[in-house]
mmCIF file of C-alpha atoms and ligand atoms in Angstrom:
data_model
loop_
_atom_site.group_PDB
_atom_site.id
_atom_site.type_symbol
_atom_site.label_atom_id
_atom_site.label_comp_id
_atom_site.label_asym_id
_atom_site.label_seq_id
_atom_site.Cartn_x
_atom_site.Cartn_y
_atom_site.Cartn_z
ATOM 1 C CA MET A 1 0.000 0.000 0.000
ATOM 2 C CA ALA A 2 1.475 3.377 -0.981
ATOM 3 C CA PRO A 3 2.401 5.389 2.096
ATOM 4 C CA ILE A 4 0.751 8.674 3.063
ATOM 5 C CA THR A 5 3.532 10.851 4.392
ATOM 6 C CA ALA A 6 2.439 14.466 4.036
ATOM 7 C CA PRO A 7 -0.811 16.433 4.319
ATOM 8 C CA GLY A 8 -0.496 17.442 0.650
ATOM 9 C CA GLN A 9 -0.432 13.810 -0.348
ATOM 10 C CA ALA A 10 -3.548 13.095 1.695
ATOM 11 C CA ALA A 11 -5.336 16.032 0.019
ATOM 12 C CA ALA A 12 -4.431 14.676 -3.423
ATOM 13 C CA LEU A 13 -5.701 11.288 -2.405
ATOM 14 C CA PHE A 14 -9.035 12.728 -1.225
ATOM 15 C CA ALA A 15 -9.419 14.465 -4.577
ATOM 16 C CA GLU A 16 -8.526 11.312 -6.508
ATOM 17 C CA LEU A 17 -10.677 8.898 -4.507
ATOM 18 C CA GLY A 18 -13.543 11.261 -3.585
ATOM 19 C CA PRO A 19 -16.006 10.139 -6.286
ATOM 20 C CA TRP A 20 -15.243 6.466 -5.579
ATOM 21 C CA GLN A 21 -15.749 6.988 -1.839
ATOM 22 C CA ARG A 22 -19.027 8.909 -2.252
ATOM 23 C CA ALA A 23 -20.468 6.081 -4.345
ATOM 24 C CA LEU A 24 -19.507 3.559 -1.654
ATOM 25 C CA ARG A 25 -20.735 5.665 1.270
ATOM 26 C CA ALA A 26 -24.137 5.904 -0.428
ATOM 27 C CA GLN A 27 -24.429 2.109 -0.083
ATOM 28 C CA PHE A 28 -24.584 2.167 3.749
ATOM 29 C CA PRO A 29 -28.242 2.719 4.743
ATOM 30 C CA ILE A 30 -27.469 3.475 8.395
ATOM 31 C CA VAL A 31 -24.934 6.095 7.375
ATOM 32 C CA THR A 32 -27.088 7.848 4.785
ATOM 33 C CA ALA A 33 -30.134 7.797 7.090
ATOM 34 C CA ASN A 34 -28.186 9.688 9.788
ATOM 35 C CA PRO A 35 -26.248 12.458 8.061
ATOM 36 C CA GLU A 36 -26.011 14.459 11.298
ATOM 37 C CA LEU A 37 -24.080 11.608 12.965
ATOM 38 C CA ALA A 38 -20.499 10.478 12.306
ATOM 39 C CA TYR A 39 -19.767 6.853 13.145
ATOM 40 C CA LEU A 40 -16.100 6.766 14.187
ATOM 41 C CA ASP A 41 -16.025 3.390 15.928
ATOM 42 C CA SER A 42 -15.384 0.914 13.133
ATOM 43 C CA ALA A 43 -12.613 -0.885 15.049
ATOM 44 C CA ALA A 44 -15.379 -2.005 17.429
ATOM 45 C CA THR A 45 -17.692 -3.060 14.609
ATOM 46 C CA GLY A 46 -18.306 -2.035 11.033
ATOM 47 C CA GLN A 47 -21.507 -0.783 9.423
ATOM 48 C CA LYS A 48 -23.080 -2.951 6.731
ATOM 49 C CA PRO A 49 -23.490 -2.077 3.051
ATOM 50 C CA ARG A 50 -26.797 -2.745 1.295
ATOM 51 C CA ALA A 51 -25.261 -5.766 -0.513
ATOM 52 C CA VAL A 52 -24.676 -7.509 2.817
ATOM 53 C CA LEU A 53 -28.174 -6.710 4.084
ATOM 54 C CA ASP A 54 -29.625 -8.010 0.794
ATOM 55 C CA ALA A 55 -27.577 -11.219 0.998
ATOM 56 C CA VAL A 56 -28.931 -11.859 4.503
ATOM 57 C CA GLN A 57 -32.497 -11.233 3.371
ATOM 58 C CA ASP A 58 -31.956 -13.455 0.347
ATOM 59 C CA GLN A 59 -30.471 -16.315 2.362
ATOM 60 C CA LEU A 60 -33.314 -16.223 4.865
ATOM 61 C CA THR A 61 -36.106 -15.946 2.313
ATOM 62 C CA THR A 62 -35.019 -18.194 -0.539
ATOM 63 C CA ALA A 63 -33.094 -21.295 0.562
ATOM 64 C CA HIS A 64 -32.680 -21.178 4.306
ATOM 65 C CA ALA A 65 -31.877 -24.512 5.995
ATOM 66 C CA ASN A 66 -29.180 -26.010 8.184
ATOM 67 C CA ALA A 67 -25.876 -26.935 6.515
ATOM 68 C CA GLY A 68 -24.151 -30.319 6.408
ATOM 69 C CA ARG A 69 -27.244 -32.246 7.479
ATOM 70 C CA GLY A 70 -30.191 -32.732 5.082
ATOM 71 C CA SER A 71 -30.184 -33.730 1.416
ATOM 72 C CA TYR A 72 -33.140 -31.688 0.124
ATOM 73 C CA PRO A 73 -32.362 -28.675 -2.094
ATOM 74 C CA TRP A 74 -32.371 -25.944 0.600
ATOM 75 C CA ALA A 75 -30.097 -28.026 2.834
ATOM 76 C CA ASN A 76 -27.803 -28.741 -0.113
ATOM 77 C CA ALA A 77 -27.704 -25.043 -0.928
ATOM 78 C CA SER A 78 -26.671 -24.246 2.663
ATOM 79 C CA THR A 79 -23.995 -26.952 2.627
ATOM 80 C CA ALA A 80 -22.648 -25.608 -0.665
ATOM 81 C CA LEU A 81 -22.721 -22.071 0.734
ATOM 82 C CA VAL A 82 -20.529 -23.023 3.679
ATOM 83 C CA ALA A 83 -18.015 -24.893 1.491
ATOM 84 C CA GLY A 84 -17.983 -22.066 -1.057
ATOM 85 C CA VAL A 85 -17.281 -19.401 1.557
ATOM 86 C CA ARG A 86 -14.325 -21.420 2.834
ATOM 87 C CA ASP A 87 -12.841 -21.134 -0.651
ATOM 88 C CA ARG A 88 -13.875 -17.474 -0.822
ATOM 89 C CA ILE A 89 -11.889 -16.767 2.353
ATOM 90 C CA ARG A 90 -8.830 -18.573 0.998
ATOM 91 C CA THR A 91 -8.906 -16.423 -2.124
ATOM 92 C CA PHE A 92 -9.549 -13.258 -0.134
ATOM 93 C CA LEU A 93 -6.517 -13.967 2.047
ATOM 94 C CA ASP A 94 -4.334 -14.715 -0.986
ATOM 95 C CA ASP A 95 -3.724 -18.288 0.133
ATOM 96 C CA PRO A 96 -0.881 -19.667 -2.025
ATOM 97 C CA GLU A 97 -1.708 -23.313 -1.261
ATOM 98 C CA PRO A 98 -5.474 -23.576 -0.810
ATOM 99 C CA GLU A 99 -5.338 -27.369 -1.023
ATOM 100 C CA ARG A 100 -3.214 -27.455 2.141
ATOM 101 C CA SER A 101 -5.132 -24.984 4.285
ATOM 102 C CA ALA A 102 -8.279 -25.244 6.377
ATOM 103 C CA VAL A 103 -10.913 -22.629 7.205
ATOM 104 C CA HIS A 104 -13.017 -23.002 10.341
ATOM 105 C CA PHE A 105 -15.966 -20.716 10.954
ATOM 106 C CA THR A 106 -16.100 -18.986 14.319
ATOM 107 C CA SER A 107 -18.104 -16.283 16.022
ATOM 108 C CA GLY A 108 -15.163 -13.894 15.668
ATOM 109 C CA THR A 109 -11.484 -13.364 16.352
ATOM 110 C CA THR A 110 -11.741 -14.315 20.017
ATOM 111 C CA GLU A 111 -13.147 -17.741 19.223
ATOM 112 C CA GLY A 112 -10.657 -18.224 16.405
ATOM 113 C CA LEU A 113 -7.680 -17.586 18.660
ATOM 114 C CA ARG A 114 -9.163 -19.778 21.399
ATOM 115 C CA LEU A 115 -9.589 -22.589 18.884
ATOM 116 C CA VAL A 116 -5.895 -22.445 18.018
ATOM 117 C CA ALA A 117 -4.937 -22.257 21.704
ATOM 118 C CA ARG A 118 -7.204 -25.089 22.818
ATOM 119 C CA ASP A 119 -7.265 -27.504 19.907
ATOM 120 C CA TRP A 120 -3.880 -27.091 18.258
ATOM 121 C CA LEU A 121 -1.241 -25.581 20.541
ATOM 122 C CA PRO A 122 -1.223 -28.318 23.210
ATOM 123 C CA GLU A 123 -0.446 -30.948 20.558
ATOM 124 C CA LEU A 124 2.598 -28.932 19.491
ATOM 125 C CA LEU A 125 4.179 -28.338 22.874
ATOM 126 C CA THR A 126 6.298 -30.491 25.135
ATOM 127 C CA ASP A 127 7.789 -29.832 28.551
ATOM 128 C CA GLY A 128 10.252 -26.918 28.490
ATOM 129 C CA ASP A 129 8.995 -25.361 25.238
ATOM 130 C CA GLU A 130 8.491 -21.614 24.912
ATOM 131 C CA ILE A 131 5.880 -19.479 23.232
ATOM 132 C CA VAL A 132 5.993 -15.717 22.590
ATOM 133 C CA VAL A 133 2.744 -13.776 22.936
ATOM 134 C CA PRO A 134 1.781 -10.079 22.940
ATOM 135 C CA PHE A 135 1.090 -8.705 26.416
ATOM 136 C CA ALA A 136 -0.037 -5.234 25.281
ATOM 137 C CA ASP A 137 -2.365 -6.112 22.402
ATOM 138 C CA HIS A 138 -6.032 -7.064 22.637
ATOM 139 C CA GLU A 139 -6.969 -9.301 25.560
ATOM 140 C CA ALA A 140 -8.304 -11.815 22.992
ATOM 141 C CA ASN A 141 -4.726 -12.373 21.838
ATOM 142 C CA LEU A 142 -3.310 -12.989 25.308
ATOM 143 C CA ALA A 143 -5.878 -14.783 27.475
ATOM 144 C CA PRO A 144 -6.136 -17.951 25.307
ATOM 145 C CA TRP A 145 -2.364 -18.548 25.369
ATOM 146 C CA LEU A 146 -2.213 -18.147 29.142
ATOM 147 C CA GLU A 147 -5.176 -20.535 29.476
ATOM 148 C CA ALA A 148 -3.330 -23.076 27.327
ATOM 149 C CA GLN A 149 -0.308 -22.724 29.597
ATOM 150 C CA ARG A 150 -2.448 -23.379 32.693
ATOM 151 C CA LEU A 151 -4.149 -26.394 31.118
ATOM 152 C CA LEU A 152 -0.841 -27.921 30.060
ATOM 153 C CA GLU A 153 0.614 -27.348 33.502
ATOM 154 C CA ARG A 154 -2.244 -29.365 35.000
ATOM 155 C CA GLN A 155 -1.119 -32.204 32.727
ATOM 156 C CA GLY A 156 2.459 -31.852 33.933
ATOM 157 C CA VAL A 157 3.713 -30.027 30.836
ATOM 158 C CA ARG A 158 5.421 -26.787 31.840
ATOM 159 C CA ILE A 159 5.815 -24.240 29.096
ATOM 160 C CA ARG A 160 7.352 -20.814 29.342
ATOM 161 C CA VAL A 161 5.352 -17.848 28.063
ATOM 162 C CA ARG A 162 7.648 -15.062 26.847
ATOM 163 C CA GLU A 163 6.481 -11.500 26.352
ATOM 164 C CA MET A 164 6.615 -10.141 22.817
ATOM 165 C CA PRO A 165 9.000 -7.157 23.030
ATOM 166 C CA TYR A 166 7.654 -3.715 22.120
ATOM 167 C CA GLN A 167 9.486 -0.565 21.128
ATOM 168 C CA ASP A 168 9.255 2.136 23.793
ATOM 169 C CA SER A 169 5.950 3.998 23.652
ATOM 170 C CA SER A 170 5.489 3.469 19.922
ATOM 171 C CA GLY A 171 3.318 0.385 20.368
ATOM 172 C CA ASP A 172 5.217 -1.447 17.618
ATOM 173 C CA TYR A 173 6.987 -4.745 18.129
ATOM 174 C CA ASP A 174 10.719 -4.627 18.678
ATOM 175 C CA THR A 175 11.658 -7.270 16.163
ATOM 176 C CA ALA A 176 15.405 -6.994 16.877
ATOM 177 C CA ALA A 177 14.705 -7.868 20.520
ATOM 178 C CA LEU A 178 12.355 -10.618 19.340
ATOM 179 C CA ALA A 179 15.135 -12.139 17.236
ATOM 180 C CA ARG A 180 17.338 -12.247 20.366
ATOM 181 C CA LEU A 181 14.517 -13.791 22.407
ATOM 182 C CA VAL A 182 13.850 -16.631 20.005
ATOM 183 C CA GLY A 183 15.781 -19.794 20.789
ATOM 184 C CA PRO A 184 15.723 -23.519 20.029
ATOM 185 C CA ARG A 185 12.755 -24.050 22.383
ATOM 186 C CA THR A 186 10.606 -21.305 20.806
ATOM 187 C CA ARG A 187 7.732 -23.204 19.249
ATOM 188 C CA PHE A 188 5.060 -20.584 18.598
ATOM 189 C CA VAL A 189 4.532 -16.829 18.236
ATOM 190 C CA ALA A 190 1.254 -14.932 18.482
ATOM 191 C CA ALA A 191 1.125 -11.494 16.859
ATOM 192 C CA THR A 192 -1.370 -8.839 15.843
ATOM 193 C CA HIS A 193 -1.575 -7.385 12.352
ATOM 194 C CA VAL A 194 -2.916 -3.923 13.218
ATOM 195 C CA HIS A 195 -2.922 -2.700 16.799
ATOM 196 C CA HIS A 196 -6.460 -1.874 17.943
ATOM 197 C CA VAL A 197 -5.373 1.080 20.117
ATOM 198 C CA TYR A 198 -2.279 2.507 18.430
ATOM 199 C CA GLY A 199 -3.415 1.786 14.881
ATOM 200 C CA GLY A 200 0.034 0.663 13.810
ATOM 201 C CA ASN A 201 0.686 -2.054 11.290
ATOM 202 C CA MET A 202 2.765 -4.333 13.476
ATOM 203 C CA ASN A 203 5.231 -5.272 10.748
ATOM 204 C CA VAL A 204 4.386 -8.934 10.756
ATOM 205 C CA HIS A 205 6.749 -9.558 7.840
ATOM 206 C CA LEU A 206 9.548 -8.512 10.213
ATOM 207 C CA VAL A 207 8.210 -10.913 12.857
ATOM 208 C CA ARG A 208 8.637 -13.765 10.381
ATOM 209 C CA GLN A 209 12.184 -12.573 9.624
ATOM 210 C CA ALA A 210 12.956 -12.394 13.343
ATOM 211 C CA VAL A 211 11.661 -15.851 14.262
ATOM 212 C CA GLY A 212 13.010 -17.735 11.246
ATOM 213 C CA PRO A 213 11.261 -20.055 8.812
ATOM 214 C CA ASP A 214 10.151 -22.842 11.152
ATOM 215 C CA VAL A 215 8.199 -21.222 13.999
ATOM 216 C CA PRO A 216 4.409 -21.099 13.477
ATOM 217 C CA ILE A 217 2.917 -17.601 13.712
ATOM 218 C CA CYS A 218 -0.710 -16.969 14.628
ATOM 219 C CA LEU A 219 -2.056 -13.629 13.473
ATOM 220 C CA ASP A 220 -4.872 -11.673 15.063
ATOM 221 C CA ALA A 221 -6.249 -9.943 11.986
ATOM 222 C CA ALA A 222 -9.320 -8.393 13.637
ATOM 223 C CA GLN A 223 -8.276 -4.891 12.586
ATOM 224 C CA SER A 224 -6.839 -5.684 9.190
ATOM 225 C CA VAL A 225 -9.228 -8.029 7.354
ATOM 226 C CA GLY A 226 -11.755 -5.711 5.715
ATOM 227 C CA HIS A 227 -9.567 -2.643 6.198
ATOM 228 C CA LEU A 228 -6.520 -3.339 4.027
ATOM 229 C CA PRO A 229 -5.222 -6.161 1.854
ATOM 230 C CA VAL A 230 -4.176 -9.195 3.899
ATOM 231 C CA SER A 231 -1.944 -11.669 2.072
ATOM 232 C CA VAL A 232 -0.963 -14.828 3.918
ATOM 233 C CA ALA A 233 1.439 -15.542 1.055
ATOM 234 C CA GLU A 234 3.284 -12.302 1.766
ATOM 235 C CA LEU A 235 3.095 -12.422 5.564
ATOM 236 C CA ASP A 236 4.050 -16.106 5.756
ATOM 237 C CA VAL A 237 1.911 -16.790 8.816
ATOM 238 C CA ASP A 238 0.227 -20.033 9.853
ATOM 239 C CA PHE A 239 -3.077 -18.861 11.306
ATOM 240 C CA VAL A 240 -5.241 -15.841 10.602
ATOM 241 C CA ALA A 241 -8.186 -15.177 12.911
ATOM 242 C CA PHE A 242 -10.678 -12.441 12.070
ATOM 243 C CA SER A 243 -14.159 -11.159 12.914
ATOM 244 C CA GLY A 244 -16.845 -10.892 10.250
ATOM 245 C CA HIS A 245 -18.604 -8.042 12.029
ATOM 246 C CA LYS A 246 -15.517 -5.829 11.791
ATOM 247 C CA ALA A 247 -15.283 -6.682 8.071
ATOM 248 C CA LEU A 248 -18.806 -5.410 7.287
ATOM 249 C CA ALA A 249 -20.548 -8.793 7.788
ATOM 250 C CA LEU A 250 -23.012 -9.796 10.514
ATOM 251 C CA PRO A 251 -22.093 -10.073 14.206
ATOM 252 C CA GLY A 252 -21.396 -13.684 15.165
ATOM 253 C CA SER A 253 -19.534 -14.429 11.944
ATOM 254 C CA GLY A 254 -15.814 -14.942 11.539
ATOM 255 C CA ALA A 255 -13.197 -17.505 10.684
ATOM 256 C CA VAL A 256 -9.781 -18.840 11.384
ATOM 257 C CA TRP A 257 -7.655 -19.764 8.396
ATOM 258 C CA ALA A 258 -5.003 -22.382 9.135
ATOM 259 C CA ARG A 259 -2.019 -23.440 7.072
ATOM 260 C CA GLN A 260 -1.401 -27.104 7.668
ATOM 261 C CA ALA A 261 2.375 -27.005 7.245
ATOM 262 C CA ARG A 262 4.262 -26.070 10.417
ATOM 263 C CA GLY A 263 3.011 -28.384 13.145
ATOM 264 C CA PRO A 264 -0.085 -30.582 13.354
ATOM 265 C CA GLU A 265 -3.367 -29.913 11.561
ATOM 266 C CA LEU A 266 -5.894 -27.753 13.358
ATOM 267 C CA ARG A 267 -8.766 -30.125 14.113
ATOM 268 C CA PRO A 268 -11.343 -28.396 16.254
ATOM 269 C CA GLY A 269 -12.251 -30.826 19.019
ATOM 270 C CA GLY A 270 -15.652 -31.593 20.431
ATOM 271 C CA TRP A 271 -19.067 -31.102 18.946
ATOM 272 C CA ARG A 272 -19.303 -27.689 17.290
ATOM 273 C CA GLY A 273 -23.012 -27.623 16.454
ATOM 274 C CA SER A 274 -24.793 -25.962 13.567
ATOM 275 C CA PRO A 275 -22.864 -23.414 11.530
ATOM 276 C CA ASN A 276 -24.061 -19.815 11.453
ATOM 277 C CA THR A 277 -25.259 -20.047 7.853
ATOM 278 C CA THR A 278 -26.734 -16.539 7.764
ATOM 279 C CA GLY A 279 -23.545 -15.067 9.196
ATOM 280 C CA ILE A 280 -21.534 -17.051 6.662
ATOM 281 C CA ALA A 281 -23.747 -15.760 3.820
ATOM 282 C CA SER A 282 -23.186 -12.215 5.086
ATOM 283 C CA LEU A 283 -19.432 -12.819 5.225
ATOM 284 C CA SER A 284 -19.436 -13.997 1.640
ATOM 285 C CA ALA A 285 -21.297 -10.871 0.528
ATOM 286 C CA ALA A 286 -19.033 -8.628 2.620
ATOM 287 C CA LEU A 287 -15.860 -10.124 1.118
ATOM 288 C CA ASP A 288 -17.298 -9.726 -2.399
ATOM 289 C CA TRP A 289 -18.200 -6.117 -1.614
ATOM 290 C CA LEU A 290 -14.788 -5.332 -0.128
ATOM 291 C CA GLU A 291 -12.991 -6.894 -3.057
ATOM 292 C CA ALA A 292 -15.089 -4.980 -5.586
ATOM 293 C CA ALA A 293 -14.532 -1.745 -3.638
ATOM 294 C CA GLY A 294 -10.803 -2.515 -3.413
ATOM 295 C CA THR A 295 -9.198 -3.172 -0.022
ATOM 296 C CA GLU A 296 -6.052 -1.342 -1.108
ATOM 297 C CA ARG A 297 -8.048 1.819 -1.799
ATOM 298 C CA ILE A 298 -10.036 1.394 1.418
ATOM 299 C CA GLY A 299 -6.713 1.193 3.269
ATOM 300 C CA ARG A 300 -5.357 4.313 1.565
ATOM 301 C CA TRP A 301 -8.578 6.239 2.240
ATOM 302 C CA THR A 302 -8.688 5.427 5.948
ATOM 303 C CA VAL A 303 -4.961 6.064 6.419
ATOM 304 C CA ALA A 304 -5.410 9.480 4.773
ATOM 305 C CA LEU A 305 -8.303 10.273 7.134
ATOM 306 C CA ALA A 306 -6.189 9.187 10.100
ATOM 307 C CA ALA A 307 -3.324 11.358 8.835
ATOM 308 C CA ARG A 308 -5.664 14.338 8.652
ATOM 309 C CA LEU A 309 -6.854 13.726 12.193
ATOM 310 C CA SER A 310 -3.449 13.138 13.753
ATOM 311 C CA ASP A 311 -1.912 16.123 11.917
ATOM 312 C CA GLY A 312 -4.720 18.283 13.301
ATOM 313 C CA LEU A 313 -4.420 16.854 16.802
ATOM 314 C CA ARG A 314 -0.673 17.443 16.857
ATOM 315 C CA ARG A 315 -1.375 21.152 16.476
ATOM 316 C CA LEU A 316 -3.592 21.143 19.585
ATOM 317 C CA ASP A 317 -1.523 21.255 22.795
ATOM 318 C CA ALA A 318 -4.375 19.914 24.914
ATOM 319 C CA TYR A 319 -4.173 16.486 23.283
ATOM 320 C CA GLU A 320 -1.756 13.596 23.532
ATOM 321 C CA ILE A 321 -1.773 10.959 20.794
ATOM 322 C CA LEU A 322 -1.077 7.423 22.031
ATOM 323 C CA GLY A 323 1.377 5.145 20.302
ATOM 324 C CA CYS A 324 3.861 6.178 17.674
ATOM 325 C CA GLN A 325 4.287 9.940 17.597
ATOM 326 C CA ARG A 326 5.901 9.965 14.219
ATOM 327 C CA SER A 327 4.245 10.419 10.875
ATOM 328 C CA LEU A 328 1.604 8.018 9.706
ATOM 329 C CA ALA A 329 4.006 6.252 7.435
ATOM 330 C CA LEU A 330 7.763 6.520 7.263
ATOM 331 C CA ASP A 331 7.931 4.142 4.373
ATOM 332 C CA ALA A 332 5.602 1.758 2.658
ATOM 333 C CA ARG A 333 6.153 -1.251 4.883
ATOM 334 C CA VAL A 334 7.394 0.018 8.221
ATOM 335 C CA GLN A 335 5.498 2.118 10.760
ATOM 336 C CA GLN A 336 2.428 2.301 8.549
ATOM 337 C CA ARG A 337 -0.300 3.899 10.597
ATOM 338 C CA CYS A 338 -3.745 2.505 9.781
ATOM 339 C CA GLY A 339 -7.180 4.045 10.209
ATOM 340 C CA ILE A 340 -7.141 4.225 14.017
ATOM 341 C CA VAL A 341 -6.105 7.246 16.095
ATOM 342 C CA THR A 342 -6.268 7.148 19.897
ATOM 343 C CA PHE A 343 -5.747 10.178 22.081
ATOM 344 C CA ARG A 344 -6.353 11.847 25.414
ATOM 345 C CA HIS A 345 -7.262 15.362 26.444
ATOM 346 C CA ARG A 346 -4.856 16.525 29.131
ATOM 347 C CA GLY A 347 -7.661 18.018 31.238
ATOM 348 C CA ILE A 348 -10.904 16.216 30.305
ATOM 349 C CA GLY A 349 -11.454 12.519 31.099
ATOM 350 C CA ALA A 350 -12.038 10.203 28.153
ATOM 351 C CA SER A 351 -15.634 9.272 28.985
ATOM 352 C CA ASP A 352 -16.563 12.938 29.530
ATOM 353 C CA LEU A 353 -14.945 13.729 26.210
ATOM 354 C CA GLY A 354 -16.962 10.909 24.626
ATOM 355 C CA PHE A 355 -20.207 12.441 25.935
ATOM 356 C CA ILE A 356 -19.219 15.878 24.683
ATOM 357 C CA LEU A 357 -18.331 14.470 21.276
ATOM 358 C CA PHE A 358 -21.637 12.626 21.021
ATOM 359 C CA SER A 359 -23.489 15.844 21.799
ATOM 360 C CA HIS A 360 -21.911 17.044 18.535
ATOM 361 C CA GLY A 361 -22.869 13.851 16.692
ATOM 362 C CA PHE A 362 -19.586 11.902 16.914
ATOM 363 C CA MET A 363 -19.610 8.271 18.008
ATOM 364 C CA VAL A 364 -16.180 7.264 19.353
ATOM 365 C CA ARG A 365 -14.871 4.572 21.658
ATOM 366 C CA THR A 366 -13.862 5.612 25.175
ATOM 367 C CA ASP A 367 -12.247 3.295 27.737
ATOM 368 C CA GLY A 368 -9.206 1.033 27.906
ATOM 369 C CA HIS A 369 -10.220 -0.718 24.634
ATOM 370 C CA CYS A 370 -9.820 -4.292 26.030
ATOM 371 C CA GLN A 371 -6.057 -3.841 25.906
ATOM 372 C CA ALA A 372 -4.218 -6.542 27.801
ATOM 373 C CA GLY A 373 -1.343 -6.342 30.214
ATOM 374 C CA ALA A 374 0.615 -3.248 31.052
ATOM 375 C CA GLY A 375 -0.711 -1.222 28.149
ATOM 376 C CA GLU A 376 -2.853 1.899 28.143
ATOM 377 C CA ARG A 377 -4.782 1.012 31.266
ATOM 378 C CA SER A 378 -6.354 4.385 31.760
ATOM 379 C CA SER A 379 -9.060 5.556 29.450
ATOM 380 C CA SER A 380 -8.556 7.212 26.119
ATOM 381 C CA VAL A 381 -10.638 8.174 23.111
ATOM 382 C CA ARG A 382 -10.321 6.074 19.977
ATOM 383 C CA VAL A 383 -11.391 7.210 16.527
ATOM 384 C CA SER A 384 -11.482 4.363 14.047
ATOM 385 C CA LEU A 385 -12.351 4.835 10.435
ATOM 386 C CA HIS A 386 -13.791 3.011 7.489
ATOM 387 C CA VAL A 387 -14.588 3.765 3.915
ATOM 388 C CA TYR A 388 -17.855 5.553 4.759
ATOM 389 C CA ASN A 389 -16.026 8.239 6.753
ATOM 390 C CA THR A 390 -15.153 11.556 5.139
ATOM 391 C CA PRO A 391 -12.555 14.324 5.449
ATOM 392 C CA GLU A 392 -15.437 16.685 6.338
ATOM 393 C CA GLU A 393 -16.247 14.518 9.379
ATOM 394 C CA ILE A 394 -12.606 14.733 10.463
ATOM 395 C CA ASP A 395 -12.589 18.519 10.017
ATOM 396 C CA ARG A 396 -15.799 18.892 12.040
ATOM 397 C CA LEU A 397 -14.349 16.652 14.744
ATOM 398 C CA LEU A 398 -11.131 18.685 14.856
ATOM 399 C CA ALA A 399 -13.128 21.899 15.135
ATOM 400 C CA VAL A 400 -14.983 20.527 18.179
ATOM 401 C CA LEU A 401 -11.754 19.205 19.732
ATOM 402 C CA ALA A 402 -10.077 22.577 19.161
ATOM 403 C CA SER A 403 -12.940 24.328 20.951
ATOM 404 C CA LEU A 404 -12.189 22.238 24.059
ATOM 405 C CA THR A 405 -8.581 23.346 24.515
HETATM 406 C C1 PLP B 501 -7.077 -6.648 17.712
HETATM 407 C C2 PLP B 501 -8.330 -7.324 18.177
HETATM 408 N N1 PLP B 501 -8.303 -8.626 18.446
HETATM 409 C C3 PLP B 501 -9.388 -9.304 18.846
HETATM 410 C C4 PLP B 501 -10.607 -8.659 18.992
HETATM 411 C C5 PLP B 501 -11.797 -9.451 19.422
HETATM 412 O O1 PLP B 501 -12.738 -9.511 18.381
HETATM 413 P P1 PLP B 501 -14.171 -10.178 18.617
HETATM 414 O O2 PLP B 501 -14.754 -9.465 19.796
HETATM 415 O O3 PLP B 501 -14.913 -9.911 17.357
HETATM 416 O O4 PLP B 501 -13.951 -11.607 18.880
HETATM 417 C C6 PLP B 501 -10.691 -7.293 18.731
HETATM 418 C C7 PLP B 501 -11.954 -6.575 18.938
HETATM 419 O O5 PLP B 501 -11.993 -5.382 19.085
HETATM 420 C C8 PLP B 501 -9.520 -6.607 18.305
HETATM 421 O O6 PLP B 501 -9.542 -5.304 18.042
#
């Protein structure tokens, strides 16, 4: 993705992509029905385009039945839907070896990561092995690994959980320190693609370089799938867990993609029950919509909006931006800031600021953002963007923020 490095560049991008963006924004009924409101909380969940709503309606009113069970036409259609969306996800994630990978449907990223931790990781590990996991990312990408450690310990298998090193205050991984941490007993690394508080692309390609070719990497892609191109071929990771609802599909939909190369196959244990066929249909429609819209352009648009916001905030002394203080992108692959900007007012608490902002029509996230460990424990305000957001919304937001200094 081409980097946005200067305000002038962002302005050119808005001019270039404006007509494209306006056509897409018009496809979100909840957005067009509420022009006085600005939804700035897409990292929590995304709004749904008409195509997704239509696909849900269609699935429920034409051939709705359970999947993988009956043999009458509606049941067959549901079974085919589920199999087809598995392939759709492989293509969407740029899977270089679709015949060797598996896709398991989940209710979201949390369940996907738990599946890997519960049904795959214990088979990989023996006494004395080490895993590296992120202590300052989303709780969903820490708790399952610690649970796996506790469960293994009860079976007499002691594993060491190492903390993924971070660069000071920037929120990015310190991949040089990671390379020093990795040793012959390192068997697994969990990482996040885009940080849900700092908005940084966590340089997962550098994580692969740091850990070498043999260590499986599990990627939390909750904030990247649906926001920018995600290529498992390029990232060389072994698992990708994501949430459908953050990628413009229905709540309760999601998947974990698993490469069956480094380590055992992921075979979800126990009885998993009926698949969420309507959620899966919505995911299929959302991926089609995102691909037609162009995830690369969506990424560039939201990064440009974030650049506009953080450039404006930097001029206001009353605000502190969390995470990397440098420009949105220093080069195309490193330190790329994505469409999330989190900040604090030096004198007004985050939840008060949230109320004030809503009184002006802005919907933002305010709290600790489910961040695990020793991260930003106190509250902050997070603005997270998607393709339906506009530079005018950012300018109105900055005007309100400036009036509070
Ligand atoms: C980085 C990250 N990981 C995991 C999750 C959990 O996603 P879900 O609640 O959809 O399971 C989130 C949700 O905000 C997230 O931002």
